[in-house]
Amino acid sequence: MPFCPNCGTEVGEDTRFCPECGRPFMIVGQVGNRKNKKKIAGIIAACIVAIIVIVVIATHTPTSMEPEPAIPAHFTTYTNEWGLFSISYPPEWELDLESMEETEQSCQEIISSITSDIPVEEAHFLFMAGLPGEGSNVNIVVEPLSGIVWTHDAVVTVAIEGLKEVVSDYHEFSRVKTTIDNRTATIIEYQATFAGLGTGHFVQMMFIVNKTFWGVTCTALSPDEYSEWEDDFDAIVRSLRILK
C-alpha cells in the first residue's frame, strides 16, 4: 500500500485524495484528461461571478472568534419560495432574482477558463439583491461537497486558493471565525481585481450545511461605497438562516 507524501497516511492504490489531509494524487492514465475532470468546492465571489473549488490544499486557522450578533431590526428579510433559507438586507436594497440565470452563465464562462489541475463543476445562485443604480450587492451561492470528508477550515482555504486563480491581485484585510445560525462560519474581508470587472471590495461568509457549501458575498465597486455600507455588509452576511 502506498503512503501520502504529505502526511504519511496509508492510502489505496487508486485513491485520488488523501483521506487525512486531502492532498490530490496523480493516477496513471489521468494526466491527459485533466481539463475534462475539473470540479469546484469553495466560492469565488465577485459582483457577478462565483466559483467553488473542490480539492483540499491546506487548513488555515482564522484570526479570531466572535459571538453571533442579532439581525438589525430595520432590515428587510427575504425567505425563498421553498422555505429553504432567509436572508436580511437594508430596506433601501431591492431583490434582483431575475439576474441569477445570466449570472450563472457568466460564472460558468469563468469556470471554463480555468487551466489548472483543479476539477470544476457549476456554482448555483440562490439569491441576489442590491442598491438600485449602484454597484453594492449581495449574492448567495451553493455547491454540494462530495467524495471527501470536508472540514470547515479546509473549505475556506480552498475557496481562497480558487479565488486567487482568477484575480490579478488579492489583498485580505481580515478573517474571522464565528458562529452563524448555530454553525461554524468564517467571514473574510478582501479586495480583488477581476479582468473586465475592475477592483472590488468584498465581505464573504462561508459555512457548510449537510455536505453543501454556502457562500454569502457582499460587493462594493468603490472605496466610497464600501465605507458607506461596511457595517451593513457585515450584518447581511451574518443574517443567513437555513430553515430546513
Coordinates of N, CA and C in Angstrom, one line a residue:
M1 N 0.8 -1.2 0.0 CA 0.0 0.0 0.0 C 0.9 1.3 0.0
P2 N 0.6 2.3 -0.8 CA 1.3 3.5 -0.8 C 1.0 4.4 0.4
F3 N 1.8 5.4 0.6 CA 1.6 6.3 1.6 C 1.5 7.8 1.1
C4 N 0.7 8.6 1.7 CA 0.6 10.0 1.3 C 2.0 10.7 1.6
P5 N 2.6 11.3 0.6 CA 3.9 12.0 0.8 C 3.8 13.3 1.7
N6 N 2.5 13.7 1.9 CA 2.3 15.0 2.7 C 2.2 14.7 4.2
C7 N 1.4 13.7 4.5 CA 1.1 13.4 6.0 C 1.5 12.0 6.4
G8 N 1.8 11.1 5.4 CA 2.2 9.7 5.8 C 1.1 8.8 6.0
T9 N -0.1 9.2 5.7 CA -1.3 8.3 5.9 C -1.3 7.2 4.8
E10 N -1.6 5.9 5.2 CA -1.6 4.8 4.2 C -2.9 5.0 3.3
V11 N -2.7 4.9 2.0 CA -3.9 5.1 1.1 C -3.9 3.9 0.1
G12 N -5.1 3.8 -0.6 CA -5.3 2.7 -1.5 C -4.6 3.1 -2.9
E13 N -4.4 2.0 -3.7 CA -3.7 2.2 -5.0 C -4.4 3.2 -5.9
D14 N -5.8 3.3 -5.9 CA -6.5 4.1 -6.8 C -7.0 5.4 -6.1
T15 N -6.5 5.7 -4.9 CA -7.0 6.8 -4.2 C -6.6 8.1 -4.9
R16 N -7.6 9.1 -5.1 CA -7.3 10.3 -5.7 C -6.9 11.4 -4.8
F17 N -7.5 11.3 -3.5 CA -7.2 12.3 -2.5 C -6.9 11.6 -1.2
C18 N -5.9 12.2 -0.4 CA -5.6 11.6 0.9 C -6.8 11.8 1.8
P19 N -7.3 10.8 2.5 CA -8.5 10.9 3.4 C -8.2 11.7 4.6
E20 N -6.9 11.9 5.0 CA -6.5 12.6 6.2 C -6.3 14.1 5.9
C21 N -5.4 14.4 4.9 CA -5.1 15.8 4.7 C -5.6 16.4 3.4
G22 N -6.2 15.5 2.5 CA -6.8 16.0 1.3 C -5.9 16.2 0.1
R23 N -4.6 15.8 0.2 CA -3.6 16.0 -0.9 C -4.1 15.2 -2.1
P24 N -4.2 15.9 -3.3 CA -4.5 15.2 -4.5 C -3.4 14.3 -5.0
F25 N -3.7 13.1 -5.6 CA -2.7 12.2 -6.1 C -2.9 12.1 -7.6
M26 N -1.9 12.0 -8.4 CA -1.9 11.8 -9.8 C -2.0 10.3 -10.1
I27 N -3.1 9.8 -10.8 CA -3.3 8.4 -11.1 C -2.9 8.2 -12.6
V28 N -2.2 7.1 -12.9 CA -1.8 6.8 -14.2 C -3.0 6.8 -15.2
G29 N -2.9 7.4 -16.3 CA -3.9 7.4 -17.3 C -4.8 8.7 -17.2
Q30 N -4.6 9.5 -16.1 CA -5.5 10.7 -16.0 C -4.8 11.9 -16.4
V31 N -3.5 11.9 -16.6 CA -2.8 13.1 -16.9 C -3.3 13.9 -18.1
G32 N -3.6 13.1 -19.2 CA -4.1 13.8 -20.4 C -5.5 14.3 -20.3
N33 N -6.2 13.9 -19.3 CA -7.6 14.3 -19.2 C -7.9 15.3 -18.1
R34 N -6.9 16.0 -17.6 CA -7.1 16.9 -16.5 C -8.2 18.0 -16.8
K35 N -8.2 18.6 -18.0 CA -9.1 19.6 -18.3 C -10.5 19.2 -18.3
N36 N -10.7 17.9 -18.5 CA -12.1 17.3 -18.6 C -12.5 16.8 -17.2
K37 N -11.7 17.0 -16.2 CA -12.0 16.5 -14.8 C -11.9 17.6 -13.8
K38 N -12.4 18.7 -14.2 CA -12.3 19.9 -13.2 C -13.6 19.8 -12.3
K39 N -13.4 20.3 -11.1 CA -14.5 20.4 -10.1 C -14.3 21.6 -9.2
I40 N -15.4 22.1 -8.6 CA -15.3 23.2 -7.7 C -15.8 22.9 -6.3
A41 N -15.2 23.5 -5.2 CA -15.6 23.3 -3.8 C -15.5 24.5 -2.9
G42 N -15.3 25.6 -3.2 CA -15.3 26.8 -2.4 C -15.9 27.9 -3.2
I43 N -16.0 29.1 -2.8 CA -16.6 30.1 -3.6 C -15.7 31.2 -4.0
I44 N -15.8 31.6 -5.3 CA -15.0 32.7 -5.8 C -16.1 33.8 -6.1
A45 N -16.1 34.8 -5.3 CA -17.2 35.8 -5.4 C -16.7 37.1 -6.0
A46 N -17.5 37.6 -6.9 CA -17.3 38.9 -7.4 C -18.7 39.5 -7.6
C47 N -18.9 40.6 -8.2 CA -20.2 41.2 -8.4 C -21.1 40.2 -9.2
I48 N -20.5 39.6 -10.2 CA -21.4 38.7 -11.0 C -20.7 37.3 -11.2
V49 N -19.7 36.9 -10.4 CA -19.1 35.6 -10.6 C -18.9 35.0 -9.2
A50 N -19.0 33.6 -9.2 CA -18.7 32.8 -8.0 C -18.2 31.5 -8.5
I51 N -17.1 31.0 -7.9 CA -16.6 29.7 -8.2 C -16.3 28.9 -7.0
I52 N -16.6 27.6 -7.0 CA -16.4 26.7 -5.8 C -15.4 25.7 -6.3
V53 N -14.3 25.5 -5.5 CA -13.2 24.6 -5.9 C -13.1 23.4 -5.0
I54 N -13.3 22.2 -5.5 CA -13.3 21.0 -4.6 C -11.9 20.3 -4.7
V55 N -11.0 20.6 -3.8 CA -9.8 19.9 -3.5 C -9.1 20.5 -2.3
V56 N -8.8 19.7 -1.3 CA -8.2 20.3 -0.1 C -6.8 20.5 -0.3
I57 N -6.4 21.8 0.0 CA -5.0 22.2 -0.2 C -4.3 22.2 1.2
A58 N -4.9 22.9 2.1 CA -4.3 23.0 3.5 C -5.4 23.6 4.4
T59 N -5.1 23.7 5.6 CA -6.0 24.4 6.5 C -5.4 25.7 7.0
H60 N -6.3 26.7 7.3 CA -5.8 28.0 7.7 C -6.6 28.4 8.9
T61 N -5.9 28.6 10.0 CA -6.6 29.0 11.3 C -7.0 30.4 11.2
P62 N -8.3 30.7 11.2 CA -8.8 32.1 11.2 C -8.2 32.9 12.4
T63 N -8.3 34.2 12.2 CA -7.6 35.1 13.2 C -8.3 35.2 14.5
S64 N -9.6 35.1 14.6 CA -10.3 35.3 15.9 C -11.6 34.6 15.9
M65 N -12.3 34.6 17.0 CA -13.6 34.1 17.2 C -14.5 35.3 17.7
E66 N -15.8 35.3 17.3 CA -16.7 36.3 17.7 C -18.1 35.7 18.0
P67 N -18.8 36.3 18.9 CA -20.2 35.8 19.2 C -21.1 36.2 18.0
E68 N -22.3 35.6 18.0 CA -23.3 35.9 16.9 C -24.1 37.1 17.3
P69 N -24.1 38.2 16.5 CA -25.0 39.3 16.8 C -26.4 39.2 16.3
A70 N -27.3 40.0 16.7 CA -28.7 40.0 16.3 C -28.8 40.6 14.9
I71 N -29.8 40.2 14.1 CA -30.0 40.9 12.8 C -30.6 42.2 13.1
P72 N -30.2 43.3 12.4 CA -30.8 44.6 12.6 C -32.3 44.6 12.4
A73 N -33.0 45.3 13.3 CA -34.5 45.2 13.3 C -35.1 45.9 12.1
H74 N -34.4 46.9 11.5 CA -34.9 47.6 10.4 C -34.7 47.0 9.0
F75 N -33.9 45.9 9.0 CA -33.6 45.2 7.8 C -34.8 44.5 7.2
T76 N -34.9 44.4 5.9 CA -35.9 43.6 5.2 C -35.4 42.1 5.2
T77 N -36.3 41.2 5.5 CA -36.0 39.8 5.4 C -36.7 39.1 4.3
Y78 N -35.9 38.4 3.5 CA -36.4 37.6 2.3 C -36.3 36.1 2.7
T79 N -37.4 35.4 2.4 CA -37.5 33.9 2.5 C -37.8 33.4 1.2
N80 N -36.9 32.4 0.7 CA -37.1 31.9 -0.7 C -38.4 31.1 -0.8
E81 N -38.9 30.9 -2.0 CA -40.2 30.3 -2.2 C -40.3 28.9 -1.7
W82 N -39.2 28.1 -1.5 CA -39.3 26.8 -1.0 C -39.1 26.7 0.5
G83 N -38.9 27.9 1.1 CA -38.7 27.9 2.6 C -37.4 27.3 3.0
L84 N -36.4 27.4 2.1 CA -35.1 26.8 2.4 C -34.3 27.6 3.3
F85 N -34.3 29.0 3.0 CA -33.4 29.9 3.7 C -34.1 31.3 3.8
S86 N -33.5 32.1 4.7 CA -33.9 33.5 4.7 C -32.6 34.3 4.8
I87 N -32.7 35.6 4.4 CA -31.5 36.5 4.5 C -32.1 37.9 4.6
S88 N -31.4 38.7 5.3 CA -31.9 40.1 5.6 C -30.9 41.1 5.0
Y89 N -31.4 42.3 4.6 CA -30.6 43.3 4.0 C -31.3 44.7 4.2
P90 N -30.5 45.8 4.0 CA -31.1 47.1 4.2 C -32.3 47.4 3.4
P91 N -33.3 48.2 4.0 CA -34.6 48.4 3.3 C -34.4 49.2 2.0
E92 N -33.3 49.9 1.8 CA -33.1 50.6 0.5 C -32.8 49.6 -0.6
W93 N -32.3 48.4 -0.3 CA -31.9 47.5 -1.4 C -33.1 46.8 -1.9
E94 N -33.0 46.3 -3.2 CA -34.1 45.6 -3.9 C -33.6 44.2 -4.4
L95 N -34.6 43.3 -4.4 CA -34.3 42.0 -5.0 C -33.9 42.1 -6.4
D96 N -33.1 41.2 -6.9 CA -32.7 41.1 -8.3 C -32.6 39.6 -8.7
L97 N -33.6 38.9 -8.4 CA -33.6 37.4 -8.7 C -33.6 37.1 -10.2
E98 N -34.1 38.0 -11.0 CA -34.2 37.8 -12.4 C -32.8 37.8 -13.1
S99 N -31.8 38.3 -12.4 CA -30.4 38.3 -12.9 C -29.6 37.0 -12.6
M100 N -30.2 36.1 -11.9 CA -29.4 35.0 -11.4 C -29.0 34.0 -12.6
E101 N -29.9 33.8 -13.5 CA -29.6 32.9 -14.6 C -28.5 33.5 -15.5
E102 N -28.5 34.8 -15.8 CA -27.4 35.4 -16.5 C -26.1 35.3 -15.8
T103 N -26.2 35.5 -14.5 CA -25.0 35.5 -13.6 C -24.4 34.1 -13.6
E104 N -25.2 33.1 -13.5 CA -24.7 31.7 -13.6 C -24.0 31.4 -14.9
Q105 N -24.5 31.9 -16.0 CA -23.9 31.8 -17.3 C -22.5 32.4 -17.3
S106 N -22.4 33.6 -16.7 CA -21.1 34.3 -16.6 C -20.2 33.6 -15.8
C107 N -20.7 33.0 -14.7 CA -19.9 32.2 -13.8 C -19.3 31.0 -14.5
Q108 N -20.1 30.3 -15.3 CA -19.7 29.1 -16.0 C -18.6 29.5 -17.0
E109 N -18.7 30.6 -17.6 CA -17.6 31.1 -18.5 C -16.3 31.2 -17.8
I110 N -16.3 31.8 -16.6 CA -15.1 31.9 -15.8 C -14.6 30.5 -15.4
I111 N -15.5 29.6 -15.0 CA -15.1 28.3 -14.6 C -14.4 27.6 -15.8
S112 N -14.9 27.8 -17.0 CA -14.4 27.1 -18.2 C -13.0 27.6 -18.6
S113 N -12.7 28.8 -18.1 CA -11.4 29.5 -18.5 C -10.3 29.0 -17.6
I114 N -10.6 28.3 -16.5 CA -9.5 27.9 -15.5 C -8.7 26.8 -16.2
T115 N -7.4 26.9 -16.1 CA -6.5 26.0 -16.8 C -5.7 25.1 -15.8
S116 N -6.0 25.3 -14.5 CA -5.2 24.5 -13.5 C -5.7 23.1 -13.5
D117 N -5.1 22.3 -12.6 CA -5.5 20.9 -12.4 C -6.7 20.7 -11.5
I118 N -7.3 21.8 -11.0 CA -8.4 21.7 -10.1 C -9.7 21.3 -10.8
P119 N -10.4 20.2 -10.4 CA -11.6 19.8 -11.1 C -12.7 20.9 -10.8
V120 N -13.6 21.1 -11.8 CA -14.6 22.1 -11.7 C -16.0 21.7 -12.0
E121 N -17.0 22.2 -11.3 CA -18.4 22.0 -11.5 C -19.1 23.3 -11.5
E122 N -20.4 23.3 -11.6 CA -21.2 24.6 -11.6 C -21.3 25.1 -10.2
A123 N -21.5 26.4 -10.1 CA -21.9 27.1 -8.9 C -23.3 27.6 -9.1
H124 N -24.2 27.4 -8.1 CA -25.6 27.7 -8.2 C -26.0 28.9 -7.4
F125 N -26.6 29.9 -8.0 CA -27.0 31.1 -7.4 C -28.4 30.9 -6.8
L126 N -28.7 31.3 -5.6 CA -30.0 31.2 -4.9 C -30.6 32.5 -4.7
F127 N -29.8 33.6 -4.6 CA -30.3 34.9 -4.2 C -29.4 36.0 -4.7
M128 N -30.0 37.1 -5.1 CA -29.3 38.4 -5.4 C -30.1 39.6 -5.1
A129 N -29.5 40.6 -4.5 CA -30.2 41.8 -4.2 C -29.1 42.9 -4.2
G130 N -29.6 44.2 -4.3 CA -28.6 45.3 -4.3 C -29.2 46.6 -4.2
L131 N -28.4 47.7 -4.2 CA -28.9 49.0 -4.2 C -29.1 49.5 -5.6
P132 N -30.3 49.9 -6.0 CA -30.6 50.3 -7.3 C -29.7 51.4 -7.9
G133 N -29.1 51.2 -9.0 CA -28.3 52.2 -9.7 C -26.9 52.3 -9.2
E134 N -26.5 51.4 -8.2 CA -25.1 51.4 -7.7 C -24.6 50.0 -7.7
G135 N -23.3 49.9 -7.4 CA -22.7 48.6 -7.5 C -22.8 47.7 -6.3
S136 N -23.2 48.2 -5.2 CA -23.3 47.4 -4.0 C -24.4 46.3 -4.1
N137 N -24.0 45.1 -3.8 CA -25.0 44.0 -3.9 C -24.6 42.8 -3.1
V138 N -25.5 41.8 -3.0 CA -25.2 40.6 -2.2 C -25.7 39.4 -3.0
N139 N -25.0 38.3 -3.0 CA -25.5 37.1 -3.6 C -25.2 35.9 -2.7
I140 N -26.0 34.8 -2.9 CA -25.8 33.5 -2.2 C -25.5 32.5 -3.3
V141 N -24.5 31.7 -3.1 CA -24.1 30.6 -4.0 C -23.9 29.3 -3.1
V142 N -24.4 28.2 -3.7 CA -24.2 26.9 -3.0 C -23.6 25.9 -3.9
E143 N -22.9 24.9 -3.3 CA -22.3 23.8 -4.1 C -22.2 22.6 -3.2
P144 N -22.7 21.4 -3.7 CA -22.6 20.2 -3.0 C -21.1 19.8 -2.8
L145 N -20.8 19.3 -1.7 CA -19.4 18.8 -1.4 C -19.5 17.3 -1.4
S146 N -18.8 16.6 -2.3 CA -19.0 15.1 -2.4 C -17.6 14.5 -2.6
G147 N -17.5 13.2 -2.2 CA -16.3 12.5 -2.4 C -15.2 12.6 -1.3
I148 N -15.3 13.6 -0.5 CA -14.2 13.9 0.5 C -14.9 14.2 1.8
V149 N -14.3 13.8 2.9 CA -14.8 14.3 4.2 C -14.3 15.7 4.5
W150 N -15.1 16.7 4.4 CA -14.7 18.1 4.4 C -14.7 18.6 5.9
T151 N -13.7 19.5 6.1 CA -13.7 20.3 7.3 C -14.0 21.7 6.9
H152 N -14.5 22.5 7.9 CA -14.8 23.9 7.6 C -13.5 24.7 7.2
D153 N -12.5 24.5 7.9 CA -11.2 25.3 7.6 C -10.7 24.9 6.2
A154 N -10.8 23.6 5.9 CA -10.3 23.2 4.6 C -11.0 23.9 3.4
V155 N -12.4 23.9 3.6 CA -13.2 24.5 2.5 C -12.9 26.0 2.4
V156 N -12.7 26.7 3.5 CA -12.3 28.1 3.4 C -11.0 28.3 2.7
T157 N -10.0 27.5 3.0 CA -8.7 27.6 2.4 C -8.8 27.4 0.9
V158 N -9.6 26.4 0.5 CA -9.7 26.0 -0.9 C -10.4 27.2 -1.6
A159 N -11.4 27.8 -1.0 CA -12.2 28.9 -1.6 C -11.2 30.0 -2.0
I160 N -10.4 30.4 -1.0 CA -9.4 31.5 -1.3 C -8.4 31.1 -2.3
E161 N -7.9 29.9 -2.3 CA -7.0 29.4 -3.3 C -7.6 29.5 -4.7
G162 N -8.9 29.1 -4.8 CA -9.6 29.2 -6.1 C -9.8 30.6 -6.5
L163 N -10.1 31.5 -5.6 CA -10.2 32.9 -5.9 C -9.0 33.5 -6.5
K164 N -7.8 33.1 -6.0 CA -6.6 33.6 -6.5 C -6.3 33.2 -7.9
E165 N -7.0 32.1 -8.4 CA -6.8 31.6 -9.7 C -7.3 32.6 -10.8
V166 N -8.3 33.4 -10.4 CA -9.0 34.3 -11.4 C -8.8 35.7 -11.2
V167 N -8.1 36.2 -10.2 CA -7.9 37.6 -9.9 C -6.4 38.0 -10.2
S168 N -6.2 39.2 -10.5 CA -4.8 39.7 -10.8 C -4.2 40.1 -9.5
D169 N -5.0 40.4 -8.5 CA -4.4 40.7 -7.1 C -5.4 40.3 -6.1
Y170 N -4.9 40.0 -4.9 CA -5.8 39.7 -3.8 C -5.2 40.2 -2.5
H171 N -6.0 41.0 -1.8 CA -5.5 41.6 -0.5 C -6.5 41.3 0.6
E172 N -6.2 40.5 1.6 CA -7.1 40.2 2.6 C -6.9 41.1 3.8
F173 N -8.0 41.7 4.3 CA -7.9 42.6 5.4 C -8.2 42.0 6.7
S174 N -9.1 41.0 6.7 CA -9.5 40.3 8.0 C -10.1 39.0 7.7
R175 N -10.0 38.1 8.7 CA -10.6 36.7 8.6 C -11.1 36.4 10.0
V176 N -12.4 36.2 10.2 CA -12.9 36.0 11.5 C -13.7 34.7 11.5
K177 N -13.4 33.8 12.4 CA -14.2 32.6 12.6 C -15.2 32.8 13.7
T178 N -16.5 32.5 13.4 CA -17.6 32.9 14.3 C -18.7 31.8 14.2
T179 N -19.8 32.1 14.8 CA -21.0 31.2 14.7 C -22.1 32.0 14.1
I180 N -22.7 31.4 13.1 CA -23.9 32.0 12.4 C -24.9 30.9 12.2
D181 N -26.1 31.2 12.7 CA -27.2 30.2 12.6 C -26.8 28.9 13.3
N182 N -26.0 29.0 14.4 CA -25.5 27.9 15.2 C -24.6 27.0 14.4
R183 N -23.9 27.5 13.4 CA -23.0 26.8 12.6 C -21.6 27.5 12.6
T184 N -20.6 26.8 12.5 CA -19.2 27.4 12.4 C -19.2 28.1 11.0
A185 N -18.8 29.3 11.0 CA -18.7 30.2 9.8 C -17.4 31.0 9.8
T186 N -16.9 31.4 8.7 CA -15.8 32.3 8.5 C -16.2 33.4 7.7
I187 N -15.9 34.6 8.1 CA -16.1 35.9 7.3 C -14.8 36.5 6.9
I188 N -14.6 36.7 5.7 CA -13.4 37.3 5.1 C -13.7 38.6 4.4
E189 N -12.9 39.6 4.8 CA -13.0 40.9 4.0 C -11.7 41.0 3.2
Y190 N -11.9 41.3 1.9 CA -10.8 41.3 1.0 C -11.0 42.3 -0.2
Q191 N -10.0 42.6 -0.9 CA -10.0 43.4 -2.1 C -9.4 42.5 -3.2
A192 N -10.0 42.6 -4.4 CA -9.5 41.8 -5.5 C -9.9 42.4 -6.8
T193 N -9.1 42.2 -7.9 CA -9.4 42.7 -9.2 C -9.7 41.6 -10.2
F194 N -10.8 41.7 -10.8 CA -11.3 40.7 -11.8 C -11.2 41.3 -13.2
A195 N -10.6 40.6 -14.2 CA -10.5 41.1 -15.5 C -11.9 41.5 -16.1
G196 N -12.0 42.7 -16.6 CA -13.2 43.1 -17.2 C -14.2 43.7 -16.1
L197 N -14.0 43.5 -14.8 CA -14.9 43.9 -13.8 C -14.3 45.0 -12.9
G198 N -12.9 45.1 -12.9 CA -12.3 46.1 -12.1 C -12.1 45.6 -10.7
T199 N -11.7 46.5 -9.8 CA -11.3 46.1 -8.4 C -12.6 46.3 -7.6
G200 N -12.9 45.3 -6.7 CA -14.0 45.4 -5.8 C -13.5 45.1 -4.4
H201 N -14.4 45.5 -3.5 CA -14.2 45.3 -2.0 C -15.2 44.3 -1.6
F202 N -14.9 43.2 -1.0 CA -15.8 42.1 -0.7 C -15.8 41.7 0.7
V203 N -17.0 41.3 1.2 CA -17.2 40.7 2.5 C -17.9 39.4 2.2
Q204 N -17.3 38.3 2.6 CA -17.8 37.0 2.2 C -17.9 36.0 3.4
M205 N -19.0 35.4 3.6 CA -19.2 34.5 4.7 C -19.4 33.1 4.1
M206 N -18.8 32.1 4.7 CA -18.8 30.7 4.2 C -19.2 29.8 5.4
F207 N -20.1 28.8 5.1 CA -20.3 27.7 6.1 C -20.8 26.5 5.3
I208 N -20.8 25.3 6.0 CA -21.3 24.1 5.4 C -22.5 23.6 6.1
V209 N -23.5 23.2 5.3 CA -24.8 22.7 5.8 C -25.1 21.3 5.1
N210 N -25.0 20.2 5.8 CA -25.4 18.9 5.3 C -24.6 18.6 4.0
K211 N -23.3 18.8 4.0 CA -22.4 18.5 2.9 C -22.6 19.4 1.7
T212 N -23.2 20.6 2.0 CA -23.3 21.6 1.0 C -22.6 22.9 1.4
F213 N -21.8 23.4 0.5 CA -21.2 24.7 0.8 C -22.1 25.9 0.5
W214 N -22.2 26.8 1.5 CA -23.0 28.0 1.3 C -22.0 29.2 1.4
G215 N -22.2 30.1 0.5 CA -21.4 31.4 0.5 C -22.2 32.6 0.3
V216 N -22.1 33.5 1.1 CA -22.8 34.8 1.0 C -21.8 35.9 0.8
T217 N -21.9 36.7 -0.3 CA -20.9 37.7 -0.6 C -21.5 39.0 -0.9
C218 N -21.0 40.0 -0.2 CA -21.4 41.4 -0.4 C -20.3 42.1 -1.2
T219 N -20.6 42.9 -2.2 CA -19.7 43.5 -3.1 C -19.9 45.0 -3.2
A220 N -18.8 45.8 -3.1 CA -18.8 47.2 -3.3 C -17.7 47.5 -4.4
L221 N -18.1 48.3 -5.4 CA -17.2 48.5 -6.5 C -16.3 49.8 -6.4
S222 N -16.4 50.4 -5.2 CA -15.5 51.6 -4.9 C -15.3 51.7 -3.4
P223 N -14.2 52.3 -3.0 CA -13.9 52.5 -1.6 C -15.0 53.3 -0.9
D224 N -15.6 54.3 -1.6 CA -16.6 55.1 -1.0 C -17.9 54.3 -0.7
E225 N -18.2 53.4 -1.7 CA -19.4 52.5 -1.5 C -19.1 51.6 -0.3
Y226 N -17.9 51.1 -0.2 CA -17.7 50.2 1.0 C -17.7 50.9 2.3
S227 N -17.2 52.1 2.3 CA -17.2 52.9 3.6 C -18.7 53.2 4.0
E228 N -19.5 53.4 3.0 CA -20.9 53.7 3.4 C -21.7 52.4 3.9
W229 N -21.3 51.2 3.4 CA -22.1 50.0 3.7 C -21.3 49.0 4.5
E230 N -20.2 49.4 5.1 CA -19.3 48.5 5.8 C -20.0 47.7 6.9
D231 N -20.7 48.4 7.8 CA -21.4 47.8 8.9 C -22.6 46.9 8.3
D232 N -23.3 47.4 7.3 CA -24.4 46.7 6.7 C -23.9 45.4 6.1
F233 N -22.8 45.4 5.4 CA -22.2 44.2 4.8 C -22.0 43.1 5.8
D234 N -21.4 43.5 6.9 CA -21.2 42.5 8.0 C -22.5 41.9 8.5
A235 N -23.5 42.8 8.7 CA -24.8 42.3 9.2 C -25.5 41.4 8.2
I236 N -25.4 41.8 6.9 CA -26.1 41.0 5.8 C -25.5 39.6 5.8
V237 N -24.2 39.4 5.7 CA -23.6 38.1 5.6 C -23.9 37.2 6.9
R238 N -24.1 37.9 8.0 CA -24.4 37.2 9.3 C -25.9 36.8 9.4
S239 N -26.7 37.4 8.5 CA -28.1 37.2 8.7 C -28.7 35.9 8.0
L240 N -27.9 35.2 7.3 CA -28.4 34.0 6.6 C -28.9 33.0 7.6
R241 N -30.0 32.4 7.4 CA -30.6 31.4 8.2 C -31.1 30.2 7.3
I242 N -30.7 29.0 7.7 CA -31.1 27.8 7.0 C -32.4 27.3 7.7
L243 N -33.5 27.2 7.0 CA -34.8 26.9 7.6 C -35.2 25.5 7.6
K244 N -34.6 24.7 6.6 CA -34.8 23.3 6.6 C -33.8 22.5 5.8

